[in-house]
mmCIF file of C-alpha atoms and ligand atoms in Angstrom:
data_model
loop_
_atom_site.group_PDB
_atom_site.id
_atom_site.type_symbol
_atom_site.label_atom_id
_atom_site.label_comp_id
_atom_site.label_asym_id
_atom_site.label_seq_id
_atom_site.Cartn_x
_atom_site.Cartn_y
_atom_site.Cartn_z
ATOM 1 C CA MET A 515 16.922 -1.458 17.326
ATOM 2 C CA THR A 516 18.682 -1.474 13.977
ATOM 3 C CA GLU A 517 21.297 -4.057 13.077
ATOM 4 C CA CYS A 518 23.124 -4.358 9.801
ATOM 5 C CA TYR A 519 25.129 -7.208 8.337
ATOM 6 C CA PHE A 520 27.471 -7.514 5.383
ATOM 7 C CA ASN A 521 28.853 -11.021 5.942
ATOM 8 C CA ASN A 522 27.267 -14.366 6.883
ATOM 9 C CA ILE A 523 23.919 -12.889 6.020
ATOM 10 C CA ASP A 524 22.155 -16.242 5.715
ATOM 11 C CA TYR A 525 23.212 -17.069 9.282
ATOM 12 C CA TYR A 526 21.474 -13.944 10.627
ATOM 13 C CA ILE A 527 18.388 -14.477 8.525
ATOM 14 C CA LYS A 528 18.072 -18.006 9.904
ATOM 15 C CA LYS A 529 18.634 -16.734 13.432
ATOM 16 C CA TYR A 530 15.752 -14.277 13.113
ATOM 17 C CA LEU A 531 13.526 -16.775 11.307
ATOM 18 C CA SER A 532 13.898 -19.194 14.204
ATOM 19 C CA LYS A 533 12.579 -16.524 16.590
ATOM 20 C CA ALA A 534 9.232 -16.316 14.771
ATOM 21 C CA GLN A 535 6.164 -17.137 16.862
ATOM 22 C CA THR A 536 3.209 -16.285 14.635
ATOM 23 C CA SER A 537 4.013 -15.211 11.085
ATOM 24 C CA VAL A 538 6.747 -14.871 8.490
ATOM 25 C CA CYS A 539 6.080 -12.902 5.288
ATOM 26 C CA ILE A 540 8.898 -13.196 2.777
ATOM 27 C CA VAL A 541 9.010 -11.080 -0.380
ATOM 28 C CA VAL A 542 12.095 -11.773 -2.464
ATOM 29 C CA ALA A 543 12.872 -11.679 -6.134
ATOM 30 C CA TRP A 544 14.585 -15.096 -5.950
ATOM 31 C CA ILE A 545 14.587 -17.706 -3.223
ATOM 32 C CA ASN A 546 16.283 -21.076 -3.054
ATOM 33 C CA THR A 547 14.002 -22.810 -0.569
ATOM 34 C CA SER A 548 16.406 -25.694 0.047
ATOM 35 C CA LEU A 549 18.709 -23.271 1.927
ATOM 36 C CA PHE A 550 16.002 -22.644 4.511
ATOM 37 C CA GLU A 551 14.218 -25.997 4.477
ATOM 38 C CA ALA A 552 15.114 -26.938 8.054
ATOM 39 C CA GLU A 553 14.060 -23.539 9.451
ATOM 40 C CA PHE A 554 10.807 -23.579 7.485
ATOM 41 C CA SER A 555 9.978 -27.103 8.704
ATOM 42 C CA GLN A 556 10.468 -26.059 12.323
ATOM 43 C CA LEU A 557 8.296 -23.005 11.838
ATOM 44 C CA VAL A 558 5.507 -25.006 10.201
ATOM 45 C CA GLN A 559 5.629 -27.393 13.179
ATOM 46 C CA LYS A 560 5.267 -24.389 15.503
ATOM 47 C CA ASN A 561 2.173 -23.348 13.483
ATOM 48 C CA VAL A 562 3.885 -20.191 12.259
ATOM 49 C CA GLN A 563 2.131 -18.924 9.150
ATOM 50 C CA ILE A 564 4.709 -18.619 6.347
ATOM 51 C CA THR A 565 3.947 -16.713 3.152
ATOM 52 C CA ILE A 566 6.522 -16.514 0.362
ATOM 53 C CA MET A 567 6.049 -14.046 -2.465
ATOM 54 C CA TYR A 568 8.464 -14.300 -5.404
ATOM 55 C CA ASN A 569 8.934 -13.651 -9.095
ATOM 56 C CA ASP A 570 7.040 -16.051 -11.265
ATOM 57 C CA ASP A 571 9.989 -16.880 -13.527
ATOM 58 C CA PHE A 572 12.063 -19.797 -14.755
ATOM 59 C CA ILE A 573 14.777 -19.247 -12.112
ATOM 60 C CA ASN A 574 12.410 -19.627 -9.198
ATOM 61 C CA ALA A 575 10.699 -22.509 -10.973
ATOM 62 C CA LYS A 576 13.997 -24.379 -10.585
ATOM 63 C CA ILE A 577 14.954 -23.371 -7.038
ATOM 64 C CA ILE A 578 11.627 -23.344 -5.194
ATOM 65 C CA LYS A 579 10.526 -26.664 -3.774
ATOM 66 C CA LYS A 580 7.124 -26.314 -2.200
ATOM 67 C CA GLN A 581 6.685 -27.545 1.363
ATOM 68 C CA ALA A 582 3.306 -28.358 2.906
ATOM 69 C CA GLY A 583 1.928 -25.693 5.234
ATOM 70 C CA ILE A 584 3.505 -22.733 3.412
ATOM 71 C CA ILE A 585 1.594 -20.231 1.268
ATOM 72 C CA TYR A 586 3.346 -19.447 -2.032
ATOM 73 C CA ILE A 587 2.381 -16.349 -4.025
ATOM 74 C CA PRO A 588 4.116 -16.085 -7.391
ATOM 75 C CA ILE A 589 4.107 -12.518 -8.695
ATOM 76 C CA ARG A 590 3.794 -12.278 -12.445
ATOM 77 C CA MET A 591 4.818 -8.825 -13.564
ATOM 78 C CA PRO A 592 3.325 -7.436 -16.753
ATOM 79 C CA SER A 593 6.636 -6.883 -18.514
ATOM 80 C CA SER A 594 10.370 -7.121 -17.952
ATOM 81 C CA LYS A 595 10.288 -3.373 -17.231
ATOM 82 C CA ASN A 596 8.392 -4.014 -13.998
ATOM 83 C CA LYS A 597 10.571 -6.480 -12.068
ATOM 84 C CA MET A 598 9.468 -7.367 -8.591
ATOM 85 C CA HIS A 599 12.873 -6.671 -7.110
ATOM 86 C CA ASP A 600 12.060 -6.498 -3.411
ATOM 87 C CA LYS A 601 13.979 -8.394 -0.792
ATOM 88 C CA PHE A 602 12.330 -8.167 2.584
ATOM 89 C CA CYS A 603 10.898 -10.349 5.307
ATOM 90 C CA ILE A 604 8.510 -9.409 8.115
ATOM 91 C CA ILE A 605 8.637 -11.540 11.245
ATOM 92 C CA ASP A 606 5.662 -11.580 13.639
ATOM 93 C CA GLY A 607 4.810 -8.062 12.473
ATOM 94 C CA ARG A 608 7.673 -6.989 14.778
ATOM 95 C CA PHE A 609 10.871 -7.107 12.750
ATOM 96 C CA VAL A 610 11.708 -6.453 9.169
ATOM 97 C CA ILE A 611 14.791 -7.763 7.396
ATOM 98 C CA SER A 612 15.566 -5.815 4.242
ATOM 99 C CA GLY A 613 18.520 -5.171 1.973
ATOM 100 C CA SER A 614 20.169 -6.257 -1.237
ATOM 101 C CA TYR A 615 20.295 -9.933 -0.332
ATOM 102 C CA ASN A 616 18.299 -12.408 -2.403
ATOM 103 C CA TRP A 617 17.658 -15.659 -0.588
ATOM 104 C CA SER A 618 19.692 -17.626 -3.088
ATOM 105 C CA LYS A 619 22.992 -19.498 -3.273
ATOM 106 C CA ASN A 620 24.585 -16.850 -5.488
ATOM 107 C CA ALA A 621 23.867 -14.121 -2.959
ATOM 108 C CA ASN A 622 26.183 -15.772 -0.432
ATOM 109 C CA ALA A 623 29.121 -15.208 -2.763
ATOM 110 C CA ASN A 624 28.212 -11.601 -3.536
ATOM 111 C CA PHE A 625 28.838 -8.431 -1.579
ATOM 112 C CA GLU A 626 25.422 -7.803 -0.068
ATOM 113 C CA ASN A 627 23.781 -6.198 2.949
ATOM 114 C CA VAL A 628 20.728 -6.480 5.165
ATOM 115 C CA ILE A 629 19.295 -4.245 7.832
ATOM 116 C CA ILE A 630 17.135 -5.663 10.607
ATOM 117 C CA ASN A 631 14.791 -3.153 12.127
ATOM 118 C CA ASP A 632 12.030 -3.230 14.737
ATOM 119 C CA ASP A 633 10.820 0.352 14.383
ATOM 120 C CA ARG A 634 7.004 0.117 14.459
ATOM 121 C CA LEU A 635 6.384 2.584 11.690
ATOM 122 C CA THR A 636 8.982 1.019 9.412
ATOM 123 C CA VAL A 637 7.571 -2.463 9.978
ATOM 124 C CA ALA A 638 4.024 -1.180 9.347
ATOM 125 C CA LYS A 639 5.115 0.376 6.055
ATOM 126 C CA PHE A 640 6.593 -2.903 4.905
ATOM 127 C CA GLN A 641 3.396 -4.707 5.915
ATOM 128 C CA ASN A 642 1.438 -2.204 3.881
ATOM 129 C CA GLU A 643 3.652 -2.875 0.882
ATOM 130 C CA PHE A 644 3.176 -6.603 1.357
ATOM 131 C CA TYR A 645 -0.620 -6.194 1.160
ATOM 132 C CA GLU A 646 -0.250 -3.947 -1.864
ATOM 133 C CA LEU A 647 1.816 -6.579 -3.665
ATOM 134 C CA THR A 648 -0.794 -9.257 -3.065
ATOM 135 C CA ASN A 649 -3.060 -7.240 -5.414
ATOM 136 C CA VAL A 650 -0.417 -6.540 -8.005
ATOM 137 C CA ASN A 651 -1.991 -8.496 -10.842
ATOM 138 C CA SER A 652 -5.349 -6.768 -10.586
ATOM 139 C CA LEU A 653 -3.603 -3.388 -10.183
ATOM 140 C CA TYR A 654 -1.874 -3.960 -13.475
ATOM 141 C CA GLU A 655 -5.138 -4.834 -15.209
ATOM 142 C CA ASP A 656 -6.603 -1.564 -13.893
ATOM 143 C CA ALA A 657 -3.519 0.442 -14.858
ATOM 144 C CA LYS A 658 -3.557 -0.751 -18.453
ATOM 145 C CA ASP A 659 -6.615 1.252 -19.380
ATOM 146 C CA ASN A 660 -5.354 4.718 -18.508
ATOM 147 C CA GLY A 661 -5.645 7.196 -21.366
ATOM 148 C CA LYS A 662 -4.082 10.210 -23.043
ATOM 149 C CA CYS A 663 -5.028 13.848 -22.611
ATOM 150 C CA ILE A 664 -7.096 15.143 -25.532
ATOM 151 C CA ASN A 665 -5.424 18.578 -25.118
ATOM 152 C CA CYS A 666 -1.741 17.769 -24.812
ATOM 153 C CA GLY A 667 -1.308 14.029 -25.336
ATOM 154 C CA HIS A 668 0.268 13.386 -21.923
ATOM 155 C CA LYS A 669 -0.856 10.377 -19.934
ATOM 156 C CA THR A 670 -3.989 10.603 -17.836
ATOM 157 C CA PHE A 671 -5.320 8.623 -14.899
ATOM 158 C CA ARG A 672 -8.718 8.346 -13.233
ATOM 159 C CA LEU A 673 -9.059 9.905 -9.817
ATOM 160 C CA GLY A 674 -12.034 9.214 -7.575
ATOM 161 C CA VAL A 675 -12.730 12.073 -5.172
ATOM 162 C CA ILE A 676 -14.767 11.226 -2.112
ATOM 163 C CA GLN A 677 -16.767 13.701 -0.086
ATOM 164 C CA ASN A 678 -19.589 13.576 2.393
ATOM 165 C CA ILE A 679 -22.491 15.723 1.198
ATOM 166 C CA ASP A 680 -25.008 15.128 3.946
ATOM 167 C CA GLU A 681 -23.693 14.143 7.330
ATOM 168 C CA GLU A 682 -27.133 13.406 8.814
ATOM 169 C CA LYS A 683 -28.219 11.156 5.988
ATOM 170 C CA CYS A 684 -24.715 9.693 5.656
ATOM 171 C CA LEU A 685 -24.764 10.464 1.966
ATOM 172 C CA ASP A 686 -21.485 10.568 0.086
ATOM 173 C CA ARG A 687 -20.495 11.229 -3.466
ATOM 174 C CA VAL A 688 -17.545 10.007 -5.458
ATOM 175 C CA ASP A 689 -16.652 12.214 -8.402
ATOM 176 C CA VAL A 690 -14.441 10.676 -11.029
ATOM 177 C CA PHE A 691 -12.040 12.818 -13.036
ATOM 178 C CA GLU A 692 -9.684 12.072 -15.843
ATOM 179 C CA VAL A 693 -6.575 13.876 -14.623
ATOM 180 C CA CYS A 694 -3.844 15.046 -17.005
ATOM 181 C CA SER A 695 -0.362 14.302 -15.641
ATOM 182 C CA PHE A 696 0.966 17.450 -17.336
ATOM 183 C CA ASP A 697 -1.620 20.128 -16.564
ATOM 184 C CA THR A 698 -4.560 19.735 -14.179
ATOM 185 C CA GLY A 699 -6.276 22.492 -16.191
ATOM 186 C CA HIS A 700 -6.871 19.781 -18.787
ATOM 187 C CA ASN A 701 -8.794 17.561 -16.375
ATOM 188 C CA ARG A 702 -12.161 16.256 -17.412
ATOM 189 C CA PHE A 703 -15.054 15.420 -15.126
ATOM 190 C CA LEU A 704 -16.307 11.950 -16.018
ATOM 191 C CA LYS A 705 -19.137 11.116 -13.675
ATOM 192 C CA VAL A 706 -20.471 11.054 -10.160
ATOM 193 C CA GLU A 707 -21.725 8.187 -8.080
ATOM 194 C CA TYR A 708 -23.612 8.391 -4.788
ATOM 195 C CA TYR A 709 -23.094 6.092 -1.882
ATOM 196 C CA GLN A 710 -24.800 5.637 1.423
ATOM 197 C CA GLY A 711 -22.570 5.641 4.468
ATOM 198 C CA LEU A 712 -19.238 5.529 2.692
ATOM 199 C CA THR A 713 -17.418 8.154 4.720
ATOM 200 C CA ASN A 714 -18.781 6.615 7.902
ATOM 201 C CA PHE A 715 -16.300 3.859 7.297
ATOM 202 C CA LEU A 716 -13.589 6.160 6.152
ATOM 203 C CA ASN A 717 -11.092 8.535 7.567
ATOM 204 C CA LYS A 718 -12.670 11.381 9.470
ATOM 205 C CA ASP A 719 -10.328 13.867 7.905
ATOM 206 C CA GLU A 720 -11.801 17.048 9.281
ATOM 207 C CA LYS A 721 -11.365 15.829 12.829
ATOM 208 C CA GLN A 722 -8.251 16.055 14.894
ATOM 209 C CA PRO A 723 -6.066 12.946 14.785
ATOM 210 C CA ASP A 724 -7.592 11.753 18.052
ATOM 211 C CA TYR A 725 -8.352 8.211 17.043
ATOM 212 C CA PHE A 726 -5.694 5.598 17.540
ATOM 213 C CA ASP A 727 -5.910 2.003 16.633
ATOM 214 C CA GLU A 728 -5.966 0.134 19.938
ATOM 215 C CA GLU A 729 -2.718 -1.564 19.202
ATOM 216 C CA TYR A 730 -0.986 1.785 19.101
ATOM 217 C CA ILE A 731 -2.651 3.579 21.968
ATOM 218 C CA ASP A 732 -0.187 4.866 24.474
ATOM 219 C CA GLY A 733 -1.925 8.094 25.226
ATOM 220 C CA THR A 734 0.280 10.462 23.285
ATOM 221 C CA ALA A 735 -0.061 12.011 19.867
ATOM 222 C CA THR A 736 3.580 11.627 19.008
ATOM 223 C CA GLU A 737 4.634 12.071 15.416
ATOM 224 C CA GLU A 738 5.185 8.332 15.197
ATOM 225 C CA ASN A 739 1.727 7.519 16.584
ATOM 226 C CA VAL A 740 0.042 9.900 14.191
ATOM 227 C CA ALA A 741 1.948 8.446 11.253
ATOM 228 C CA LEU A 742 1.141 4.896 12.343
ATOM 229 C CA ASN A 743 -2.484 5.772 12.829
ATOM 230 C CA ASN A 744 -2.675 7.302 9.372
ATOM 231 C CA LEU A 745 -1.057 4.266 7.855
ATOM 232 C CA VAL A 746 -3.488 1.875 9.551
ATOM 233 C CA GLU A 747 -6.482 4.021 8.606
ATOM 234 C CA ASN A 748 -5.414 4.516 5.027
ATOM 235 C CA ARG A 749 -4.927 0.799 4.668
ATOM 236 C CA ARG A 750 -8.376 0.028 6.047
ATOM 237 C CA ASN A 751 -9.902 2.718 3.864
ATOM 238 C CA TYR A 752 -8.161 1.371 0.827
ATOM 239 C CA GLU A 753 -9.542 -2.109 1.503
ATOM 240 C CA LEU A 754 -13.050 -0.665 1.547
ATOM 241 C CA LEU A 755 -12.509 1.525 -1.472
ATOM 242 C CA SER A 756 -10.960 -1.290 -3.395
ATOM 243 C CA PHE A 757 -14.277 -3.069 -2.995
ATOM 244 C CA PHE A 758 -16.101 -0.077 -4.467
ATOM 245 C CA ASN A 759 -13.442 0.234 -7.114
ATOM 246 C CA HIS A 760 -14.332 -3.149 -8.532
ATOM 247 C CA ASN A 761 -18.004 -3.307 -7.647
ATOM 248 C CA ASN A 762 -19.382 0.043 -8.622
ATOM 249 C CA GLU A 763 -22.387 0.076 -10.913
ATOM 250 C CA TRP A 764 -20.598 1.441 -13.940
ATOM 251 C CA ASN A 765 -17.552 -0.743 -13.521
ATOM 252 C CA VAL A 766 -14.991 2.063 -13.655
ATOM 253 C CA HIS A 767 -11.677 1.373 -12.004
ATOM 254 C CA PHE A 768 -9.963 4.224 -10.244
ATOM 255 C CA HIS A 769 -6.219 4.683 -10.491
ATOM 256 C CA ALA A 770 -6.118 6.874 -7.402
ATOM 257 C CA LEU A 771 -8.461 7.960 -4.650
ATOM 258 C CA ALA A 772 -8.587 11.254 -2.815
ATOM 259 C CA TYR A 773 -10.604 13.039 -0.179
ATOM 260 C CA ARG A 774 -11.877 16.486 -0.873
ATOM 261 C CA ILE A 775 -11.141 18.185 2.394
ATOM 262 C CA CYS A 776 -11.394 21.663 3.679
ATOM 263 C CA ASP A 777 -8.198 23.081 5.102
ATOM 264 C CA ASN A 778 -9.894 25.936 6.955
ATOM 265 C CA TYR A 779 -12.386 23.705 8.768
ATOM 266 C CA SER A 780 -11.457 24.877 12.293
ATOM 267 C CA ALA A 781 -11.876 28.513 11.303
ATOM 268 C CA TYR A 782 -15.220 27.617 9.730
ATOM 269 C CA ILE A 783 -16.448 25.751 12.834
ATOM 270 C CA GLU A 784 -15.496 28.704 15.005
ATOM 271 C CA GLY A 785 -17.388 31.025 12.685
ATOM 272 C CA TYR A 786 -14.406 33.030 11.423
ATOM 273 C CA GLU A 787 -14.426 32.014 7.771
ATOM 274 C CA PRO A 788 -16.732 30.387 5.262
ATOM 275 C CA LEU A 789 -15.820 26.907 4.062
ATOM 276 C CA MET A 790 -13.608 27.756 1.182
ATOM 277 C CA HIS A 791 -10.175 26.237 0.857
ATOM 278 C CA PHE A 792 -10.508 22.774 -0.518
ATOM 279 C CA ILE A 793 -7.623 20.458 -1.150
ATOM 280 C CA TYR A 794 -7.572 16.991 -2.609
ATOM 281 C CA LYS A 795 -5.563 14.622 -0.498
ATOM 282 C CA VAL A 796 -4.605 11.449 -2.333
ATOM 283 C CA ILE A 797 -4.893 8.446 -0.026
ATOM 284 C CA TRP A 798 -4.126 5.694 -2.472
ATOM 285 C CA LYS A 799 -2.335 5.295 -5.827
ATOM 286 C CA ASN A 800 -2.106 2.400 -8.216
ATOM 287 C CA LYS A 801 1.555 1.303 -7.981
ATOM 288 C CA PHE A 802 1.988 1.121 -11.746
ATOM 289 C CA LEU A 803 0.940 4.746 -12.242
ATOM 290 C CA ALA A 804 2.212 6.156 -8.945
ATOM 291 C CA ASN A 805 5.002 8.245 -10.474
ATOM 292 C CA MET A 806 2.502 10.433 -12.322
ATOM 293 C CA ILE A 807 0.184 10.960 -9.354
ATOM 294 C CA GLU A 808 0.823 13.748 -6.835
ATOM 295 C CA ASP A 809 0.219 13.395 -3.079
ATOM 296 C CA GLU A 810 -2.085 16.380 -3.010
ATOM 297 C CA TYR A 811 -3.880 18.604 -5.533
ATOM 298 C CA GLU A 812 -5.061 22.141 -5.002
ATOM 299 C CA GLU A 813 -7.329 22.108 -8.004
ATOM 300 C CA ILE A 814 -8.964 19.178 -9.713
ATOM 301 C CA GLY A 815 -11.560 20.630 -12.043
ATOM 302 C CA CYS A 816 -14.999 22.161 -12.122
ATOM 303 C CA TRP A 817 -17.738 20.893 -9.844
HETATM 304 ZN ZN1 ZN B 2305 -3.059 17.577 -20.832
#
């Protein structure tokens, strides 16, 4: 189901809000809470968990009146270049409302639009973004200390590459590289850290996509199911890796994480080829540096 509205947008937002049974996650640049006070009160009475994420600025300071029972998360962006300009709302993890519409008085007079969508993959992607935004302040702190390439002067970032080195002993290594955004030939190996049992928790990349989160099991490996499964797994993996990111012994923060995977694994298992073609699949990027980080690398540096 996809609906779109260009007029009376606040009416439709309220209509969908009133359908909520469990949770409402609102992420908007600006929100005048008095416009939705009655709906919010009813939801709080129904024990619906409401979270409102918004710009921590002087406009919202004037138009947000906090109500008991609602979680407020002000997002303070590092500079005016990085506005949190989202406008979306996830209801019960089942619908997403998204568009140009800020939840403010001014928006009612503007030409605006919203789309309401219940596509599972779309909703899951918005949920993922919601989680990502909850960490935005610490992501910025991590992003600040990226460097410059000593060869060409372009920006660099730190990439942690995870690989299992002994399946029986569950031993994994994470190699950290300083990656040049201009030429990966300039990359520098920084250090390696060993972990016990890390990949046990993580994506089993070499395997077929045969694992589905229970919520999504319907017996078929449709494109949508595979994409959903990947999204759920990557999120869970990120949560784990984020812990390592901030709790490793040498206190180095990664800006991206990748798996070193073999793309001829089936041929290797069947005895046709030696393990040889490695690729580096990026599973997570720091939002502030994302535009300089590729989705996949063929070469990272010497091992
Ligand atoms: Zn360089």
